[in-house]
């Protein structure tokens, strides 16, 4: 940088061009002014033409949701049509021996677990309600107002009881409602819950964005007190079952088609156990809510599959720490396929692995609760369970996120006969070959679900961050921002500095600036050469 107060020394002799002297520039100010007046308007026009228009605002739809409901184990993955034998899915009966109060157990078995609910509206005019966000199913369905639990038999008005406390839908009051298939909607989940009714199309709004003509299920019969917003793959829709109506554009597909987001991708952040809220970003990621870079993991396909049906990735290692020592769990069941399922409240692991973890933390299995009971005062400082995926990255789940207070349906704390609080471990054994990684895992991971490229991008979550930094997800194979390029060589326990991500982003922006404005650089160079020639 030049110092304007510094006295200049004699200038070095400069080579002349086209016979002009080195001092000619000072001798012909009128010529210089004339040239500038002649060329600057043209240069300004060229620069204006070369400069691109202002970039459009990023197409990202932030959706806030809240946590609600008492805790009990739930598995909300959709049950395939060929496996709908509910008798295989029943929870153990109250006849099993246990030392817990029968009345408490009966109330707990009626609980629906911790729910992550988001506010939506359906129909025209909009009817507000709350739906559970579920990454392991693919249908949006709502409670019909005609469900007996939602209607006052005396006056026909909507009841805000536990049967429909999250809202219901009256299709007779929507001018945009269109019936697509009467009694054609039917969905089963692996925890034995189900819903049946009609397929319809109507206006659906979430996160400030309105999706026209969204296909939904309108449940006239269900054993759930809330509807579901499934955001999975279209191949897993209930309508794809034998005899069904076939697949239809999902919520994220319609968002792309209507220009609301650029690609079929979204990110999910639940925050910690104590937080009442979380968020899902359709078409974007929030870099303030994860640590380091994201690691990209291809979604697994079942034998014979061309397109995935679930967000399944390979679990390659499990370890734990009690705060003093670190232990690896070896098992013939690893690697194992795990499904990322926001509709499940707990983490379901292969039985030997779940049993090993429970034993290390002195948790005892209760056949009556069908849960591992653990000391509510177990020391959690520096203790964690670590899961590694595809041999390239890992997520640590703090022990404080795995000790869950058990509550009754009424909201009160569940207690033993002697009045002690009951806490459970947020891990259970899986009853089949597919393990479900539910909320007790997802709270510790920031996850991007990329349906277009059939991959998951994941990082350690940042609990309770300050502020936000939302970045749009673009299109193409490299659409997700801040994916580490050296992910395949990272050690599972490697810690990545957030600042390195920011530096990488700055370099990319600089290169993009040069790539977008090449004409501007050429114009400036040409202008300077013309002035030099004529002067």
Short mmCIF file of C-alpha atoms in Angstrom, two decimals:
data_model
loop_
_atom_site.label_atom_id
_atom_site.label_comp_id
_atom_site.label_asym_id
_atom_site.label_seq_id
_atom_site.Cartn_x
_atom_site.Cartn_y
_atom_site.Cartn_z
CA UNK A 1 0.00 0.00 0.00
CA UNK A 2 1.29 3.42 -0.92
CA UNK A 3 1.96 6.02 1.75
CA UNK A 4 0.44 9.30 0.49
CA UNK A 5 2.67 11.36 2.81
CA UNK A 6 5.92 9.90 1.53
CA UNK A 7 8.13 11.97 -0.82
CA UNK A 8 8.70 10.04 -4.03
CA UNK A 9 12.20 9.46 -5.29
CA UNK A 10 13.27 9.68 -8.90
CA UNK A 11 11.30 7.28 -11.05
CA UNK A 12 13.28 4.60 -12.82
CA UNK A 13 13.60 4.91 -16.55
CA UNK A 14 10.73 3.09 -18.31
CA UNK A 15 10.85 1.66 -21.80
CA UNK A 16 8.91 3.67 -24.33
CA UNK A 17 6.33 2.31 -26.71
CA UNK A 18 5.63 3.36 -30.29
CA UNK A 19 8.15 6.21 -30.09
CA UNK A 20 6.50 8.05 -27.20
CA UNK A 21 8.65 9.46 -24.47
CA UNK A 22 8.41 8.40 -20.90
CA UNK A 23 7.04 11.81 -19.96
CA UNK A 24 4.40 12.00 -22.69
CA UNK A 25 1.60 11.13 -20.33
CA UNK A 26 2.18 14.37 -18.41
CA UNK A 27 2.66 16.39 -21.56
CA UNK A 28 -0.76 15.56 -23.10
CA UNK A 29 -3.48 15.84 -20.44
CA UNK A 30 -6.05 16.96 -23.03
CA UNK A 31 -5.50 13.80 -25.07
CA UNK A 32 -5.80 11.63 -21.96
CA UNK A 33 -9.05 13.30 -20.96
CA UNK A 34 -10.43 12.88 -24.46
CA UNK A 35 -9.53 9.21 -24.52
CA UNK A 36 -11.05 8.62 -21.13
CA UNK A 37 -14.24 10.44 -22.13
CA UNK A 38 -14.36 8.35 -25.30
CA UNK A 39 -13.72 4.92 -23.83
CA UNK A 40 -15.13 5.07 -20.31
CA UNK A 41 -18.81 5.12 -21.40
CA UNK A 42 -18.15 2.09 -23.60
CA UNK A 43 -16.25 0.40 -20.77
CA UNK A 44 -19.10 1.07 -18.38
CA UNK A 45 -21.53 -0.45 -20.86
CA UNK A 46 -19.32 -3.52 -21.29
CA UNK A 47 -18.95 -3.90 -17.53
CA UNK A 48 -22.69 -3.55 -17.04
CA UNK A 49 -23.31 -6.21 -19.67
CA UNK A 50 -20.65 -8.51 -18.18
CA UNK A 51 -21.90 -8.24 -14.61
CA UNK A 52 -24.49 -10.91 -13.86
CA UNK A 53 -27.83 -9.97 -12.33
CA UNK A 54 -28.09 -10.11 -8.54
CA UNK A 55 -28.33 -13.74 -7.40
CA UNK A 56 -31.81 -14.89 -6.43
CA UNK A 57 -32.43 -15.52 -2.75
CA UNK A 58 -31.50 -19.06 -1.68
CA UNK A 59 -34.33 -21.55 -2.05
CA UNK A 60 -34.35 -23.02 1.44
CA UNK A 61 -37.44 -23.81 3.50
CA UNK A 62 -36.75 -23.77 7.26
CA UNK A 63 -39.33 -25.69 9.28
CA UNK A 64 -39.38 -25.56 13.06
CA UNK A 65 -40.87 -28.36 15.11
CA UNK A 66 -41.40 -29.12 18.75
CA UNK A 67 -41.00 -32.15 20.97
CA UNK A 68 -44.11 -33.48 22.65
CA UNK A 69 -45.36 -36.46 24.58
CA UNK A 70 -44.16 -38.91 27.21
CA UNK A 71 -41.47 -41.46 26.50
CA UNK A 72 -41.78 -45.10 25.66
CA UNK A 73 -40.10 -47.24 23.03
CA UNK A 74 -41.57 -46.80 19.57
CA UNK A 75 -40.69 -48.14 16.14
CA UNK A 76 -42.42 -46.15 13.46
CA UNK A 77 -40.81 -47.53 10.33
CA UNK A 78 -43.40 -48.48 7.74
CA UNK A 79 -44.13 -52.19 7.67
CA UNK A 80 -43.89 -53.79 4.20
CA UNK A 81 -47.04 -55.38 2.85
CA UNK A 82 -45.60 -58.89 3.07
CA UNK A 83 -44.88 -58.60 6.81
CA UNK A 84 -48.06 -57.33 8.38
CA UNK A 85 -48.59 -60.04 10.96
CA UNK A 86 -49.28 -57.91 14.01
CA UNK A 87 -49.04 -60.95 16.27
CA UNK A 88 -45.28 -60.89 15.77
CA UNK A 89 -45.05 -57.26 16.84
CA UNK A 90 -46.90 -57.23 20.15
CA UNK A 91 -45.14 -55.99 23.24
CA UNK A 92 -44.73 -58.54 25.99
CA UNK A 93 -47.84 -58.79 28.14
CA UNK A 94 -48.26 -57.75 31.74
CA UNK A 95 -48.09 -61.41 32.76
CA UNK A 96 -44.27 -61.33 32.70
CA UNK A 97 -42.57 -61.21 36.08
CA UNK A 98 -41.30 -57.80 37.06
CA UNK A 99 -40.97 -55.61 40.12
CA UNK A 100 -42.80 -52.56 38.72
CA UNK A 101 -46.33 -51.51 39.47
CA UNK A 102 -48.91 -52.98 37.06
CA UNK A 103 -50.94 -49.78 36.83
CA UNK A 104 -47.92 -47.76 35.86
CA UNK A 105 -46.97 -50.35 33.24
CA UNK A 106 -50.46 -50.33 31.76
CA UNK A 107 -50.35 -46.56 31.32
CA UNK A 108 -46.86 -46.70 29.83
CA UNK A 109 -47.87 -49.23 27.20
CA UNK A 110 -50.49 -46.77 25.94
CA UNK A 111 -47.93 -44.01 25.48
CA UNK A 112 -46.92 -42.96 21.97
CA UNK A 113 -43.44 -41.81 22.85
CA UNK A 114 -41.55 -38.59 22.26
CA UNK A 115 -42.87 -36.96 19.11
CA UNK A 116 -41.22 -34.38 16.92
CA UNK A 117 -44.15 -32.41 15.57
CA UNK A 118 -44.31 -29.66 12.98
CA UNK A 119 -47.08 -27.17 12.25
CA UNK A 120 -48.76 -27.56 8.86
CA UNK A 121 -51.99 -26.51 7.23
CA UNK A 122 -54.15 -28.51 4.84
CA UNK A 123 -56.89 -27.32 2.52
CA UNK A 124 -58.40 -24.00 1.45
CA UNK A 125 -59.01 -22.14 3.68
CA UNK A 126 -56.08 -23.63 5.61
CA UNK A 127 -56.83 -25.94 8.51
CA UNK A 128 -53.95 -26.03 11.06
CA UNK A 129 -52.65 -29.22 12.62
CA UNK A 130 -49.44 -30.86 13.80
CA UNK A 131 -47.82 -33.86 12.13
CA UNK A 132 -44.96 -36.09 13.21
CA UNK A 133 -41.84 -35.90 11.03
CA UNK A 134 -40.88 -39.40 9.90
CA UNK A 135 -37.83 -40.19 7.77
CA UNK A 136 -38.66 -43.91 7.64
CA UNK A 137 -41.99 -43.61 5.84
CA UNK A 138 -43.04 -41.75 2.72
CA UNK A 139 -46.71 -40.79 3.03
CA UNK A 140 -48.30 -37.68 4.46
CA UNK A 141 -51.52 -38.50 6.19
CA UNK A 142 -53.86 -36.61 8.49
CA UNK A 143 -56.66 -37.49 10.87
CA UNK A 144 -60.12 -37.12 9.40
CA UNK A 145 -62.49 -35.11 11.53
CA UNK A 146 -64.95 -37.99 11.15
CA UNK A 147 -62.88 -40.22 13.44
CA UNK A 148 -65.07 -40.90 16.50
CA UNK A 149 -62.34 -39.80 18.90
CA UNK A 150 -62.35 -36.35 17.27
CA UNK A 151 -66.09 -35.63 17.20
CA UNK A 152 -68.37 -34.66 20.05
CA UNK A 153 -71.36 -37.02 19.69
CA UNK A 154 -73.69 -34.38 21.15
CA UNK A 155 -73.04 -31.37 18.93
CA UNK A 156 -70.71 -32.74 16.23
CA UNK A 157 -67.96 -30.25 17.07
CA UNK A 158 -64.30 -31.21 17.14
CA UNK A 159 -63.07 -32.63 20.43
CA UNK A 160 -59.64 -31.54 21.65
CA UNK A 161 -59.13 -34.68 23.66
CA UNK A 162 -56.10 -36.95 23.59
CA UNK A 163 -57.70 -38.60 20.57
CA UNK A 164 -57.20 -35.60 18.28
CA UNK A 165 -55.30 -33.03 20.33
CA UNK A 166 -52.93 -32.38 17.40
CA UNK A 167 -55.72 -31.40 15.02
CA UNK A 168 -57.84 -33.06 12.36
CA UNK A 169 -59.00 -32.34 8.81
CA UNK A 170 -62.54 -31.61 7.64
CA UNK A 171 -62.45 -32.13 3.87
CA UNK A 172 -65.99 -30.75 3.47
CA UNK A 173 -64.66 -27.30 4.36
CA UNK A 174 -61.86 -27.25 1.76
CA UNK A 175 -62.67 -25.91 -1.71
CA UNK A 176 -59.44 -27.39 -3.14
CA UNK A 177 -60.03 -30.95 -1.87
CA UNK A 178 -60.03 -33.69 -4.51
CA UNK A 179 -60.77 -37.34 -3.75
CA UNK A 180 -58.30 -39.64 -5.53
CA UNK A 181 -59.07 -43.07 -4.12
CA UNK A 182 -61.84 -43.90 -1.70
CA UNK A 183 -60.70 -46.43 0.92
CA UNK A 184 -57.40 -46.88 -0.97
CA UNK A 185 -55.09 -45.54 1.75
CA UNK A 186 -53.76 -48.10 4.23
CA UNK A 187 -50.45 -48.02 6.08
CA UNK A 188 -48.91 -50.24 8.76
CA UNK A 189 -45.92 -49.55 11.00
CA UNK A 190 -43.68 -52.08 12.69
CA UNK A 191 -44.85 -51.07 16.18
CA UNK A 192 -48.36 -52.32 15.36
CA UNK A 193 -49.92 -48.92 14.70
CA UNK A 194 -51.77 -48.28 11.46
CA UNK A 195 -54.07 -45.92 9.58
CA UNK A 196 -56.67 -46.44 6.85
CA UNK A 197 -58.88 -44.17 4.80
CA UNK A 198 -58.91 -42.29 1.50
CA UNK A 199 -56.23 -40.91 -0.81
CA UNK A 200 -56.86 -37.29 -1.71
CA UNK A 201 -55.10 -34.21 -3.08
CA UNK A 202 -55.19 -30.78 -1.50
CA UNK A 203 -53.16 -27.71 -0.70
CA UNK A 204 -50.44 -28.43 1.86
CA UNK A 205 -48.39 -25.73 3.58
CA UNK A 206 -45.30 -26.16 5.74
CA UNK A 207 -42.43 -23.84 6.62
CA UNK A 208 -44.09 -20.84 5.00
CA UNK A 209 -44.29 -22.61 1.62
CA UNK A 210 -47.46 -23.84 -0.03
CA UNK A 211 -47.50 -27.01 -2.12
CA UNK A 212 -50.43 -27.30 -4.50
CA UNK A 213 -52.17 -30.60 -5.17
CA UNK A 214 -50.24 -32.63 -2.60
CA UNK A 215 -51.39 -36.24 -2.37
CA UNK A 216 -52.21 -37.18 1.22
CA UNK A 217 -53.95 -39.91 3.11
CA UNK A 218 -57.05 -38.96 5.09
CA UNK A 219 -57.33 -41.51 7.88
CA UNK A 220 -60.84 -42.53 8.88
CA UNK A 221 -59.52 -45.31 11.12
CA UNK A 222 -56.31 -45.30 13.15
CA UNK A 223 -54.92 -46.20 16.55
CA UNK A 224 -52.73 -43.09 16.58
CA UNK A 225 -53.69 -39.66 17.91
CA UNK A 226 -51.69 -37.71 15.33
CA UNK A 227 -50.90 -37.74 11.63
CA UNK A 228 -47.52 -38.28 10.00
CA UNK A 229 -45.43 -36.29 7.53
CA UNK A 230 -43.34 -38.96 5.82
CA UNK A 231 -40.33 -37.62 3.92
CA UNK A 232 -38.80 -40.86 2.64
CA UNK A 233 -38.35 -42.35 -0.83
CA UNK A 234 -41.35 -42.62 -3.14
CA UNK A 235 -40.78 -46.34 -3.59
CA UNK A 236 -41.72 -46.86 0.06
CA UNK A 237 -45.13 -45.23 -0.21
CA UNK A 238 -48.07 -47.27 1.00
CA UNK A 239 -49.68 -46.91 -2.43
CA UNK A 240 -46.83 -48.95 -3.98
CA UNK A 241 -48.05 -52.07 -2.16
CA UNK A 242 -49.68 -54.83 -4.23
CA UNK A 243 -53.10 -53.65 -5.36
CA UNK A 244 -52.25 -50.05 -4.55
CA UNK A 245 -52.47 -46.93 -6.69
CA UNK A 246 -48.75 -46.77 -7.45
CA UNK A 247 -46.16 -44.18 -6.56
CA UNK A 248 -46.81 -40.46 -6.66
CA UNK A 249 -44.64 -37.31 -6.30
CA UNK A 250 -43.50 -36.93 -2.70
CA UNK A 251 -43.43 -33.70 -0.71
CA UNK A 252 -39.81 -32.92 -1.61
CA UNK A 253 -40.42 -33.82 -5.27
CA UNK A 254 -43.31 -31.37 -5.43
CA UNK A 255 -41.22 -28.70 -3.71
CA UNK A 256 -38.63 -29.05 -6.47
CA UNK A 257 -41.25 -29.13 -9.24
CA UNK A 258 -42.83 -25.92 -7.92
CA UNK A 259 -39.46 -24.16 -7.62
CA UNK A 260 -39.47 -23.96 -3.84
CA UNK A 261 -36.12 -25.78 -3.49
CA UNK A 262 -33.44 -26.80 -6.00
CA UNK A 263 -33.00 -30.50 -5.24
CA UNK A 264 -34.66 -33.30 -3.35
CA UNK A 265 -32.63 -32.92 -0.19
CA UNK A 266 -33.21 -31.79 3.37
CA UNK A 267 -31.32 -31.65 6.65
CA UNK A 268 -32.56 -32.63 10.10
CA UNK A 269 -31.40 -31.28 13.46
CA UNK A 270 -33.09 -32.33 16.71
CA UNK A 271 -30.80 -30.63 19.27
CA UNK A 272 -30.27 -32.20 22.69
CA UNK A 273 -32.66 -34.06 24.97
CA UNK A 274 -33.44 -30.98 27.05
CA UNK A 275 -34.44 -28.89 24.04
CA UNK A 276 -38.10 -28.52 23.16
CA UNK A 277 -37.53 -27.72 19.51
CA UNK A 278 -35.55 -28.73 16.46
CA UNK A 279 -35.61 -27.95 12.75
CA UNK A 280 -35.73 -29.46 9.31
CA UNK A 281 -34.36 -27.51 6.36
CA UNK A 282 -35.77 -28.43 2.96
CA UNK A 283 -33.14 -27.59 0.36
CA UNK A 284 -30.48 -26.35 2.75
CA UNK A 285 -28.01 -26.98 5.56
CA UNK A 286 -27.19 -24.89 8.61
CA UNK A 287 -23.43 -24.91 9.13
CA UNK A 288 -23.81 -23.45 12.63
CA UNK A 289 -25.42 -26.68 13.80
CA UNK A 290 -22.70 -29.22 13.14
CA UNK A 291 -19.02 -29.60 13.99
CA UNK A 292 -16.43 -29.85 11.24
CA UNK A 293 -17.27 -31.04 7.74
CA UNK A 294 -20.07 -33.29 6.60
CA UNK A 295 -19.12 -36.79 5.47
CA UNK A 296 -20.96 -38.28 2.52
CA UNK A 297 -22.10 -41.92 2.79
CA UNK A 298 -23.87 -43.80 -0.04
CA UNK A 299 -27.26 -45.22 0.88
CA UNK A 300 -27.31 -49.01 0.90
CA UNK A 301 -29.48 -51.01 -1.47
CA UNK A 302 -31.02 -54.37 -0.69
CA UNK A 303 -30.12 -57.23 -3.06
CA UNK A 304 -31.93 -56.71 -6.35
CA UNK A 305 -32.86 -53.11 -5.60
CA UNK A 306 -32.23 -50.35 -8.13
CA UNK A 307 -33.59 -47.48 -6.05
CA UNK A 308 -33.43 -47.28 -2.26
CA UNK A 309 -36.54 -47.61 -0.14
CA UNK A 310 -35.05 -46.34 3.13
CA UNK A 311 -32.25 -44.14 4.44
CA UNK A 312 -30.03 -47.13 5.22
CA UNK A 313 -26.27 -46.89 5.80
CA UNK A 314 -23.64 -49.37 7.04
CA UNK A 315 -22.73 -49.35 10.74
CA UNK A 316 -19.16 -50.63 10.89
CA UNK A 317 -18.09 -50.23 14.53
CA UNK A 318 -19.50 -49.58 17.99
CA UNK A 319 -17.54 -48.51 21.04
CA UNK A 320 -18.21 -46.89 24.39
CA UNK A 321 -16.47 -45.00 27.13
CA UNK A 322 -17.30 -44.84 30.81
CA UNK A 323 -15.35 -41.61 31.14
CA UNK A 324 -12.07 -43.31 32.00
CA UNK A 325 -11.55 -46.14 29.51
CA UNK A 326 -12.57 -46.68 25.89
CA UNK A 327 -13.80 -50.11 24.78
CA UNK A 328 -14.56 -51.54 21.34
CA UNK A 329 -17.43 -53.98 20.91
CA UNK A 330 -16.63 -56.86 18.57
CA UNK A 331 -19.51 -58.74 17.00
CA UNK A 332 -20.18 -60.97 14.03
CA UNK A 333 -23.19 -58.71 13.39
CA UNK A 334 -20.92 -55.89 12.24
CA UNK A 335 -21.09 -54.38 9.70
CA UNK A 336 -24.84 -53.96 10.09
CA UNK A 337 -27.42 -52.06 8.08
CA UNK A 338 -29.09 -49.27 10.04
CA UNK A 339 -32.06 -47.13 9.02
CA UNK A 340 -32.12 -43.48 10.11
CA UNK A 341 -35.63 -43.17 11.53
CA UNK A 342 -36.91 -39.98 13.16
CA UNK A 343 -40.20 -41.77 13.83
CA UNK A 344 -38.55 -44.14 16.34
CA UNK A 345 -37.88 -42.81 19.81
CA UNK A 346 -34.98 -45.16 20.63
CA UNK A 347 -32.00 -46.80 18.91
CA UNK A 348 -32.50 -50.45 17.97
CA UNK A 349 -29.26 -52.44 17.61
CA UNK A 350 -28.48 -56.11 16.91
CA UNK A 351 -29.33 -57.94 20.11
CA UNK A 352 -25.75 -58.95 21.13
CA UNK A 353 -24.53 -55.37 20.69
CA UNK A 354 -27.45 -53.87 22.60
CA UNK A 355 -26.95 -56.40 25.40
CA UNK A 356 -23.22 -55.64 25.62
CA UNK A 357 -23.82 -51.91 25.90
CA UNK A 358 -26.54 -52.36 28.49
CA UNK A 359 -24.30 -54.60 30.59
CA UNK A 360 -21.48 -52.07 30.54
CA UNK A 361 -23.83 -49.43 31.92
CA UNK A 362 -25.45 -51.80 34.45
CA UNK A 363 -28.86 -51.51 32.80
CA UNK A 364 -31.33 -54.34 33.45
CA UNK A 365 -33.93 -55.46 30.93
CA UNK A 366 -37.55 -55.27 32.12
CA UNK A 367 -39.73 -57.75 30.26
CA UNK A 368 -42.81 -55.95 31.49
CA UNK A 369 -41.71 -52.58 30.15
CA UNK A 370 -39.81 -54.08 27.22
CA UNK A 371 -37.06 -51.57 28.04
CA UNK A 372 -33.67 -51.47 29.73
CA UNK A 373 -34.02 -49.83 33.14
CA UNK A 374 -30.99 -47.83 34.30
CA UNK A 375 -30.06 -45.86 37.41
CA UNK A 376 -31.27 -42.29 36.91
CA UNK A 377 -28.11 -41.09 38.68
CA UNK A 378 -25.64 -43.03 36.56
CA UNK A 379 -22.51 -40.84 36.17
CA UNK A 380 -22.67 -39.40 32.67
CA UNK A 381 -19.71 -37.02 32.64
CA UNK A 382 -17.40 -37.86 29.71
CA UNK A 383 -19.25 -41.14 29.08
CA UNK A 384 -20.50 -41.83 25.56
CA UNK A 385 -21.35 -44.44 22.93
CA UNK A 386 -19.61 -44.03 19.58
CA UNK A 387 -20.95 -45.34 16.27
CA UNK A 388 -18.78 -45.55 13.15
CA UNK A 389 -20.19 -45.65 9.63
CA UNK A 390 -18.60 -46.93 6.41
CA UNK A 391 -15.22 -46.92 8.18
CA UNK A 392 -14.93 -43.18 7.46
CA UNK A 393 -16.70 -41.22 10.18
CA UNK A 394 -18.22 -41.54 13.63
CA UNK A 395 -20.80 -39.92 15.85
CA UNK A 396 -20.54 -39.80 19.63
CA UNK A 397 -23.74 -39.98 21.64
CA UNK A 398 -23.20 -38.58 25.17
CA UNK A 399 -24.47 -40.80 27.95
CA UNK A 400 -26.58 -37.89 29.15
CA UNK A 401 -28.57 -38.30 25.92
CA UNK A 402 -29.18 -42.00 26.58
CA UNK A 403 -30.64 -41.90 30.11
CA UNK A 404 -34.30 -41.07 29.68
CA UNK A 405 -36.83 -40.40 32.45
CA UNK A 406 -39.92 -42.52 32.00
CA UNK A 407 -43.24 -40.71 32.22
CA UNK A 408 -46.83 -41.79 32.41
CA UNK A 409 -49.43 -40.91 29.82
CA UNK A 410 -50.74 -38.26 32.21
CA UNK A 411 -47.33 -36.59 32.11
CA UNK A 412 -46.25 -37.50 35.63
CA UNK A 413 -43.01 -39.30 36.39
CA UNK A 414 -43.19 -43.09 36.43
CA UNK A 415 -42.08 -44.54 39.76
CA UNK A 416 -41.37 -47.90 41.33
CA UNK A 417 -43.34 -49.21 44.30
CA UNK A 418 -40.88 -47.57 46.70
CA UNK A 419 -41.34 -44.18 45.02
CA UNK A 420 -38.08 -44.05 43.07
CA UNK A 421 -38.00 -42.49 39.61
CA UNK A 422 -37.67 -44.86 36.66
CA UNK A 423 -35.14 -44.15 33.93
CA UNK A 424 -34.53 -46.22 30.83
CA UNK A 425 -31.62 -46.67 28.45
CA UNK A 426 -32.22 -45.21 25.00
CA UNK A 427 -31.10 -48.45 23.32
CA UNK A 428 -33.03 -51.65 22.62
CA UNK A 429 -32.32 -54.90 20.75
CA UNK A 430 -33.74 -55.19 17.26
CA UNK A 431 -35.97 -58.13 16.41
CA UNK A 432 -34.91 -58.34 12.76
CA UNK A 433 -31.94 -57.84 10.48
CA UNK A 434 -32.56 -54.10 10.12
CA UNK A 435 -31.56 -51.85 12.98
CA UNK A 436 -33.30 -48.52 13.48
CA UNK A 437 -31.36 -45.46 14.60
CA UNK A 438 -34.04 -43.31 16.16
CA UNK A 439 -34.11 -40.11 18.16
CA UNK A 440 -31.61 -41.18 20.83
CA UNK A 441 -29.03 -41.29 18.05
CA UNK A 442 -30.34 -38.58 15.75
CA UNK A 443 -30.12 -35.91 18.44
CA UNK A 444 -26.33 -36.26 18.34
CA UNK A 445 -26.00 -36.21 14.54
CA UNK A 446 -26.62 -33.52 11.96
CA UNK A 447 -27.88 -35.36 8.90
CA UNK A 448 -28.52 -34.31 5.31
CA UNK A 449 -30.84 -36.64 3.41
CA UNK A 450 -30.02 -36.43 -0.31
CA UNK A 451 -32.69 -38.30 -2.26
CA UNK A 452 -31.43 -37.18 -5.67
CA UNK A 453 -27.93 -38.59 -5.21
CA UNK A 454 -28.97 -41.46 -2.92
CA UNK A 455 -26.63 -40.56 -0.10
CA UNK A 456 -26.47 -39.35 3.46
CA UNK A 457 -24.20 -36.53 4.61
CA UNK A 458 -23.54 -36.56 8.34
CA UNK A 459 -21.55 -34.79 11.05
CA UNK A 460 -21.44 -34.49 14.82
CA UNK A 461 -24.20 -32.12 15.89
CA UNK A 462 -23.61 -28.83 17.66
CA UNK A 463 -25.94 -28.64 20.65
CA UNK A 464 -27.56 -25.27 21.40
CA UNK A 465 -25.56 -23.20 18.89
CA UNK A 466 -25.53 -19.41 18.74
CA UNK A 467 -27.13 -18.05 15.60
CA UNK A 468 -27.43 -19.79 12.27
CA UNK A 469 -25.73 -19.96 8.88
CA UNK A 470 -28.08 -21.46 6.32
CA UNK A 471 -26.57 -22.49 2.99
CA UNK A 472 -28.57 -23.62 -0.01
CA UNK A 473 -28.21 -27.14 -1.41
CA UNK A 474 -27.67 -26.95 -5.16
CA UNK A 475 -28.03 -29.55 -7.89
CA UNK A 476 -25.73 -32.30 -9.11
CA UNK A 477 -23.43 -34.76 -7.40
CA UNK A 478 -21.61 -32.08 -5.42
CA UNK A 479 -24.77 -30.25 -4.40
CA UNK A 480 -24.33 -30.54 -0.62
CA UNK A 481 -22.02 -27.81 0.70
CA UNK A 482 -19.20 -28.42 3.19
CA UNK A 483 -18.72 -32.11 2.46
CA UNK A 484 -15.13 -33.04 3.36
CA UNK A 485 -13.09 -34.01 0.32
CA UNK A 486 -10.78 -36.23 2.41
CA UNK A 487 -13.55 -38.10 4.17
CA UNK A 488 -12.35 -41.51 2.99
CA UNK A 489 -9.01 -41.08 4.74
CA UNK A 490 -10.29 -39.63 8.01
CA UNK A 491 -9.85 -41.57 11.21
CA UNK A 492 -13.08 -42.29 13.03
CA UNK A 493 -11.95 -40.32 16.06
CA UNK A 494 -10.52 -37.38 14.13
CA UNK A 495 -11.68 -33.96 15.28
CA UNK A 496 -12.24 -31.42 12.51
CA UNK A 497 -11.83 -27.72 13.15
CA UNK A 498 -14.81 -25.63 12.12
CA UNK A 499 -12.50 -22.83 10.96
CA UNK A 500 -11.07 -25.03 8.22
CA UNK A 501 -14.54 -25.22 6.70
CA UNK A 502 -14.83 -21.44 6.64
CA UNK A 503 -11.43 -21.12 4.97
CA UNK A 504 -12.38 -23.67 2.35
CA UNK A 505 -15.59 -21.79 1.69
CA UNK A 506 -13.66 -18.53 1.19
CA UNK A 507 -11.37 -20.14 -1.40
CA UNK A 508 -14.34 -21.51 -3.30
CA UNK A 509 -16.01 -18.10 -3.33
CA UNK A 510 -12.85 -16.47 -4.72
CA UNK A 511 -12.61 -19.00 -7.54
CA UNK A 512 -16.29 -18.63 -8.29
CA UNK A 513 -15.91 -14.84 -8.48
CA UNK A 514 -13.20 -15.16 -11.12
CA UNK A 515 -15.21 -17.72 -13.04
CA UNK A 516 -18.39 -15.65 -13.10
CA UNK A 517 -16.76 -12.41 -14.25
CA UNK A 518 -14.14 -13.37 -16.91
CA UNK A 519 -15.49 -10.75 -19.33
CA UNK A 520 -14.96 -8.02 -16.76
CA UNK A 521 -11.27 -8.89 -16.37
CA UNK A 522 -10.82 -9.00 -20.16
CA UNK A 523 -12.57 -5.66 -20.52
CA UNK A 524 -10.32 -3.94 -17.99
CA UNK A 525 -7.20 -5.40 -19.59
CA UNK A 526 -8.29 -4.31 -23.08
CA UNK A 527 -9.16 -0.82 -21.89
CA UNK A 528 -5.77 -0.34 -20.25
CA UNK A 529 -3.98 -1.52 -23.40
CA UNK A 530 -5.98 0.85 -25.62
CA UNK A 531 -5.20 3.82 -23.38
CA UNK A 532 -1.53 2.89 -23.38
CA UNK A 533 -1.43 2.60 -27.18
CA UNK A 534 -3.10 5.91 -27.88
CA UNK A 535 -1.10 7.75 -25.27
#
